[in-house]
């Protein structure tokens, strides 16, 4: 992927359902001695890491919480400070599975979904803020792994940052827009999201209006539906069959899916079903790209354990306040001072 710097020569991958990640280590431990060793190795090597901290250096917002120093991660108390995570869903993965689901090639990478997840101090509550991909922003200069940097771009679409500079530029642009340090980065691709939903046995989502979108091949009557991975992905991507066809209507559906996934995981006792647990862990890690602070099974397990008190009912979903861009009726810009107030409340 253009602009990626990857851990240990691994090629990049991605998602975003935080609590499921914490189950991966437990899954390996219950599979038996030899099988556990292979499962741990396999799941750990599924994860792809990007050295965002190394690429961006010190010219960034102050972190929400400073990690404890001294004790090893395995013995140190679980972190409990506030945390900010940039979560992207992308259509950039090449390969048969993603192409069948509408994904693009790696050279045409785009961030199809962008959410800033702010976990409160104590880690029992969270706010998920969606940033419309069509928001016009000032895209900062971003370093490239091939050398040099991208130029500053004024009035650029938010999702163009990923296209020109991968995760590093996506994080730098998000920090520039919000004034918030992104402590971590998580990214998932089309097929990974669909496989995760299928591994969980599908999700239940209630829609308040009929959806008829030939582009995403989704046709649903208003009401509650049990969706498999392919249809859940179609729901996350649809926008032409709802409301005014803008990205804002689609964001509402994506936020419903986030809640539905959290509720499904809470209702599924994966720890009593090692095979199901492994399928979920494999689906998550196989489609995951993270920063190098989360690019191992142990680190993801530790994050998941620190979030064990976070339930779907304690997750608030909002959208960054926006208005139609004066320069283009098909684009939006941040509504001020409301947007600035929202970001300030999460620092």
Coordinates of C-alpha atoms in Angstrom, one line a residue:
X1 CA 0.0 0.0 0.0
X2 CA 1.4 3.4 -0.9
X3 CA 2.9 5.3 2.0
X4 CA 2.8 2.4 4.4
X5 CA 5.7 1.5 6.7
X6 CA 5.1 -2.0 8.0
X7 CA 6.4 -4.0 10.9
X8 CA 8.9 -6.7 10.2
X9 CA 8.3 -6.6 6.5
X10 CA 4.6 -7.5 6.8
X11 CA 2.4 -6.2 4.1
X12 CA -0.5 -4.0 5.4
X13 CA -4.0 -5.0 6.5
X14 CA -6.8 -3.6 8.8
X15 CA -10.8 -2.9 11.6
X16 CA -12.5 -1.7 14.2
X17 CA -14.5 -3.8 16.8
X18 CA -12.4 -3.3 19.8
X19 CA -13.7 -5.8 22.3
X20 CA -13.4 -8.7 19.9
X21 CA -9.7 -8.2 19.8
X22 CA -9.3 -8.9 23.5
X23 CA -10.7 -12.4 23.0
X24 CA -7.9 -13.6 20.6
X25 CA -5.4 -14.6 23.3
X26 CA -7.9 -16.5 25.3
X27 CA -8.9 -18.3 22.1
X28 CA -5.4 -19.5 21.6
X29 CA -5.0 -20.7 25.2
X30 CA -8.1 -23.0 25.1
X31 CA -7.1 -24.8 21.9
X32 CA -4.6 -27.2 23.5
X33 CA -0.8 -27.2 23.6
X34 CA 0.4 -27.7 20.1
X35 CA -2.7 -26.2 18.5
X36 CA -2.5 -23.2 20.8
X37 CA 1.1 -22.5 19.7
X38 CA 0.2 -22.6 16.0
X39 CA -3.1 -20.6 16.6
X40 CA -1.2 -17.9 18.5
X41 CA 1.5 -17.7 15.8
X42 CA -1.1 -17.6 13.0
X43 CA -3.3 -14.9 14.7
X44 CA -0.3 -12.8 15.6
X45 CA 1.1 -12.9 12.1
X46 CA -2.2 -12.0 10.6
X47 CA -1.9 -8.5 12.1
X48 CA -0.2 -5.8 10.0
X49 CA 1.6 -2.8 11.6
X50 CA 2.4 0.7 10.4
X51 CA 5.0 2.8 12.3
X52 CA 2.9 5.9 12.5
X53 CA 4.7 7.4 15.6
X54 CA 8.1 7.0 13.8
X55 CA 6.8 8.6 10.7
X56 CA 5.1 11.6 12.3
X57 CA 7.6 12.3 15.1
X58 CA 7.0 14.8 17.8
X59 CA 5.0 17.5 16.0
X60 CA 1.6 16.2 17.1
X61 CA -1.1 16.9 19.8
X62 CA -0.4 15.9 23.3
X63 CA -1.4 12.2 24.0
X64 CA -4.6 11.7 26.1
X65 CA -2.7 9.5 28.5
X66 CA 1.0 8.7 29.0
X67 CA 1.7 4.9 29.2
X68 CA 3.1 3.7 32.5
X69 CA 6.9 3.1 32.4
X70 CA 9.0 0.6 34.1
X71 CA 7.0 -2.6 34.5
X72 CA 6.7 -5.1 31.6
X73 CA 3.4 -5.1 29.7
X74 CA 2.6 -8.6 31.0
X75 CA 2.9 -7.5 34.7
X76 CA 2.0 -3.8 34.6
X77 CA -1.6 -2.9 35.6
X78 CA -4.1 -2.6 32.8
X79 CA -4.2 0.9 31.4
X80 CA -7.3 2.9 32.4
X81 CA -6.6 6.4 31.0
X82 CA -8.5 8.1 28.3
X83 CA -7.8 6.9 24.7
X84 CA -8.3 8.1 21.2
X85 CA -8.3 5.7 18.3
X86 CA -8.8 6.5 14.6
X87 CA -10.8 3.7 13.0
X88 CA -11.0 3.4 9.2
X89 CA -12.9 1.1 7.0
X90 CA -11.3 1.0 3.6
X91 CA -12.1 -0.3 0.1
X92 CA -8.4 -0.4 -0.8
X93 CA -7.7 -4.1 -0.5
X94 CA -7.0 -6.0 -3.7
X95 CA -7.8 -9.7 -4.0
X96 CA -10.7 -11.7 -5.2
X97 CA -12.7 -11.5 -1.9
X98 CA -12.6 -7.7 -1.8
X99 CA -13.1 -7.2 -5.5
X100 CA -16.2 -9.3 -5.3
X101 CA -17.5 -7.0 -2.5
X102 CA -16.7 -3.9 -4.4
X103 CA -13.2 -3.1 -3.1
X104 CA -10.6 -1.3 -5.1
X105 CA -7.0 -2.1 -5.7
X106 CA -4.2 -1.1 -3.3
X107 CA -3.1 1.6 -5.7
X108 CA -6.6 3.2 -5.5
X109 CA -6.8 3.1 -1.7
X110 CA -9.7 5.2 -0.1
X111 CA -11.0 5.4 3.4
X112 CA -14.6 4.6 3.0
X113 CA -15.5 5.1 6.7
X114 CA -13.7 7.2 9.3
X115 CA -14.5 7.3 13.1
X116 CA -12.7 8.8 16.0
X117 CA -13.3 6.6 19.0
X118 CA -12.7 8.4 22.3
X119 CA -12.6 6.1 25.3
X120 CA -13.3 7.9 28.6
X121 CA -10.9 7.7 31.6
X122 CA -11.8 4.5 33.4
X123 CA -12.6 2.9 30.0
X124 CA -16.3 2.2 30.8
X125 CA -17.7 4.7 28.4
X126 CA -16.9 5.9 24.9
X127 CA -17.9 8.4 22.2
X128 CA -17.7 7.4 18.5
X129 CA -17.5 10.5 16.2
X130 CA -18.0 9.9 12.5
X131 CA -16.2 12.2 10.1
X132 CA -18.0 12.4 6.7
X133 CA -15.6 11.3 4.0
X134 CA -16.7 14.2 1.8
X135 CA -15.7 16.9 4.4
X136 CA -13.4 19.5 2.8
X137 CA -10.3 20.1 5.0
X138 CA -6.8 21.4 4.8
X139 CA -4.8 18.3 4.3
X140 CA -1.3 18.8 5.9
X141 CA 1.9 17.8 4.3
X142 CA 2.5 14.1 5.1
X143 CA 5.8 12.1 5.0
X144 CA 6.0 9.3 2.5
X145 CA 7.8 6.0 3.2
X146 CA 9.4 6.3 -0.3
X147 CA 10.9 9.7 0.8
X148 CA 9.8 13.2 0.6
X149 CA 6.3 14.4 1.5
X150 CA 2.9 15.2 0.1
X151 CA 2.2 18.9 -0.4
X152 CA -0.4 20.8 1.7
X153 CA -3.8 20.7 0.0
X154 CA -6.5 23.2 0.7
X155 CA -10.2 22.2 0.3
X156 CA -9.3 18.5 -0.1
X157 CA -11.8 15.8 0.8
X158 CA -11.0 14.2 4.1
X159 CA -10.8 10.7 2.6
X160 CA -8.1 11.8 0.1
X161 CA -5.5 11.7 2.9
X162 CA -5.5 7.9 3.0
X163 CA -5.4 7.8 -0.8
X164 CA -2.2 10.0 -1.1
X165 CA -0.4 8.9 2.1
X166 CA -1.9 5.8 3.6
X167 CA -2.5 5.5 7.4
X168 CA 0.2 8.0 8.3
X169 CA -1.5 10.8 6.3
X170 CA -4.9 9.7 7.5
X171 CA -3.8 10.0 11.1
X172 CA -2.0 13.4 10.6
X173 CA -5.0 14.8 8.8
X174 CA -7.4 13.6 11.6
X175 CA -5.1 15.2 14.2
X176 CA -5.0 18.4 12.2
X177 CA -8.8 18.5 11.9
X178 CA -9.6 17.6 15.5
X179 CA -6.6 18.9 17.5
X180 CA -6.6 15.5 19.2
X181 CA -3.7 13.0 19.4
X182 CA -4.7 9.6 17.9
X183 CA -3.2 7.2 20.4
X184 CA -3.9 4.3 18.1
X185 CA -4.9 3.4 14.6
X186 CA -7.2 0.5 13.4
X187 CA -8.2 -0.2 9.8
X188 CA -10.4 -3.0 8.4
X189 CA -11.1 -3.9 4.8
X190 CA -14.4 -5.0 3.0
X191 CA -13.9 -8.7 3.2
X192 CA -12.7 -8.6 6.8
X193 CA -15.8 -6.8 8.0
X194 CA -18.1 -9.2 6.2
X195 CA -16.2 -12.2 7.6
X196 CA -16.3 -10.8 11.1
X197 CA -20.1 -10.4 10.9
X198 CA -20.4 -14.0 9.5
X199 CA -18.2 -15.4 12.2
X200 CA -20.5 -13.8 14.8
X201 CA -23.5 -15.4 13.2
X202 CA -24.8 -12.2 11.7
X203 CA -26.2 -9.0 13.3
X204 CA -29.7 -7.6 13.9
X205 CA -30.2 -4.1 12.7
X206 CA -33.4 -2.0 12.7
X207 CA -33.9 0.5 9.8
X208 CA -36.5 3.3 10.1
X209 CA -37.1 3.5 6.4
X210 CA -37.2 1.4 3.3
X211 CA -33.8 1.0 1.6
X212 CA -33.6 0.5 -2.2
X213 CA -30.1 0.9 -3.5
X214 CA -29.2 -0.9 -6.7
X215 CA -25.6 0.3 -6.4
X216 CA -25.0 -1.6 -3.2
X217 CA -27.5 -4.3 -4.2
X218 CA -29.5 -3.7 -0.9
X219 CA -33.3 -3.8 -0.7
X220 CA -34.8 -3.8 2.8
X221 CA -38.2 -2.8 4.1
X222 CA -38.3 -0.6 7.2
X223 CA -38.0 -2.8 10.3
X224 CA -35.6 -5.2 12.0
X225 CA -33.4 -7.5 9.9
X226 CA -30.9 -10.2 10.6
X227 CA -28.0 -9.5 8.2
X228 CA -25.1 -11.8 7.1
X229 CA -21.7 -10.3 6.4
X230 CA -22.4 -9.4 2.7
X231 CA -25.7 -7.6 3.5
X232 CA -24.2 -5.9 6.6
X233 CA -21.4 -4.5 4.4
X234 CA -23.9 -3.4 1.8
X235 CA -25.8 -1.6 4.6
X236 CA -22.6 0.1 5.7
X237 CA -21.9 1.3 2.2
X238 CA -25.4 2.3 1.0
X239 CA -26.4 5.9 0.7
X240 CA -28.2 6.3 -2.7
X241 CA -31.3 4.5 -1.4
X242 CA -31.8 6.5 1.8
X243 CA -32.6 10.2 2.6
X244 CA -31.0 12.7 0.2
X245 CA -28.3 10.2 -0.9
X246 CA -25.6 12.0 1.0
X247 CA -22.9 10.5 3.1
X248 CA -24.7 11.7 6.3
X249 CA -27.5 9.1 5.9
X250 CA -25.0 6.4 5.4
X251 CA -23.1 7.4 8.6
X252 CA -26.3 6.8 10.6
X253 CA -26.5 3.3 9.3
X254 CA -22.8 2.7 10.1
X255 CA -23.4 3.8 13.6
X256 CA -26.3 1.4 14.0
X257 CA -24.0 -1.4 12.8
X258 CA -21.3 -0.5 15.4
X259 CA -23.9 -0.8 18.1
X260 CA -25.3 -4.1 16.6
X261 CA -21.8 -5.6 16.5
X262 CA -21.1 -4.7 20.1
X263 CA -24.5 -6.1 21.2
X264 CA -23.9 -9.3 19.2
X265 CA -20.5 -9.9 20.8
X266 CA -21.9 -9.3 24.3
X267 CA -24.7 -11.8 23.6
X268 CA -22.3 -14.5 22.2
X269 CA -20.4 -16.4 24.8
X270 CA -17.4 -17.1 22.7
X271 CA -15.2 -18.3 25.6
X272 CA -17.3 -21.4 25.8
X273 CA -17.0 -22.2 22.1
X274 CA -13.3 -22.3 21.1
X275 CA -14.0 -23.0 17.4
X276 CA -16.3 -19.9 17.2
X277 CA -13.8 -17.8 19.1
X278 CA -11.0 -18.8 16.7
X279 CA -13.2 -17.9 13.7
X280 CA -13.9 -14.4 15.1
X281 CA -10.3 -13.8 16.1
X282 CA -9.1 -15.0 12.7
X283 CA -11.6 -12.8 10.9
X284 CA -10.6 -9.7 12.9
X285 CA -6.8 -10.2 12.8
X286 CA -6.7 -11.3 9.1
X287 CA -8.2 -8.0 8.0
X288 CA -6.5 -5.7 10.4
X289 CA -3.9 -3.0 10.1
X290 CA -2.8 -1.2 13.2
X291 CA -0.1 1.2 14.5
X292 CA 2.9 -0.6 15.9
X293 CA 1.6 -0.1 19.4
X294 CA -1.1 -2.6 18.7
X295 CA 0.4 -4.9 16.0
X296 CA 0.7 -8.1 18.1
X297 CA -1.8 -10.4 19.7
X298 CA -0.6 -9.7 23.2
X299 CA -1.0 -5.9 22.7
X300 CA -4.5 -6.3 21.2
X301 CA -5.5 -8.7 24.1
X302 CA -4.3 -6.1 26.6
X303 CA -6.3 -3.4 25.0
X304 CA -9.4 -5.7 24.9
X305 CA -8.9 -6.6 28.6
X306 CA -8.8 -2.9 29.5
X307 CA -12.1 -2.4 27.7
X308 CA -14.0 -5.2 29.3
X309 CA -16.2 -2.8 31.2
X310 CA -17.3 -1.0 28.0
X311 CA -20.8 -2.1 26.8
X312 CA -22.9 -1.1 23.9
X313 CA -25.2 0.9 26.1
X314 CA -22.2 3.1 27.2
X315 CA -21.1 3.9 23.6
X316 CA -22.4 7.2 22.3
X317 CA -22.4 7.8 18.5
X318 CA -22.4 11.2 17.0
X319 CA -21.4 12.9 13.7
X320 CA -19.0 15.8 13.4
X321 CA -21.3 18.9 12.9
X322 CA -21.1 20.0 9.2
X323 CA -22.8 22.3 6.7
X324 CA -22.9 22.3 2.9
X325 CA -19.7 23.6 1.5
X326 CA -20.1 27.1 -0.1
X327 CA -17.8 26.0 -3.0
X328 CA -19.6 22.7 -3.8
X329 CA -23.2 21.6 -2.9
X330 CA -22.0 17.9 -2.9
X331 CA -19.4 18.5 -0.2
X332 CA -19.5 19.6 3.4
X333 CA -17.3 21.6 5.8
X334 CA -17.2 21.6 9.6
X335 CA -19.9 23.7 11.3
X336 CA -18.2 26.1 13.7
X337 CA -18.1 26.6 16.5
X338 CA -20.0 23.4 17.1
X339 CA -17.3 21.1 15.6
X340 CA -14.5 22.7 17.6
X341 CA -16.6 22.4 20.8
X342 CA -17.2 18.7 20.2
X343 CA -13.5 18.0 19.7
X344 CA -12.6 20.1 22.7
X345 CA -14.9 18.0 24.9
X346 CA -13.0 14.9 24.0
X347 CA -9.5 16.2 24.8

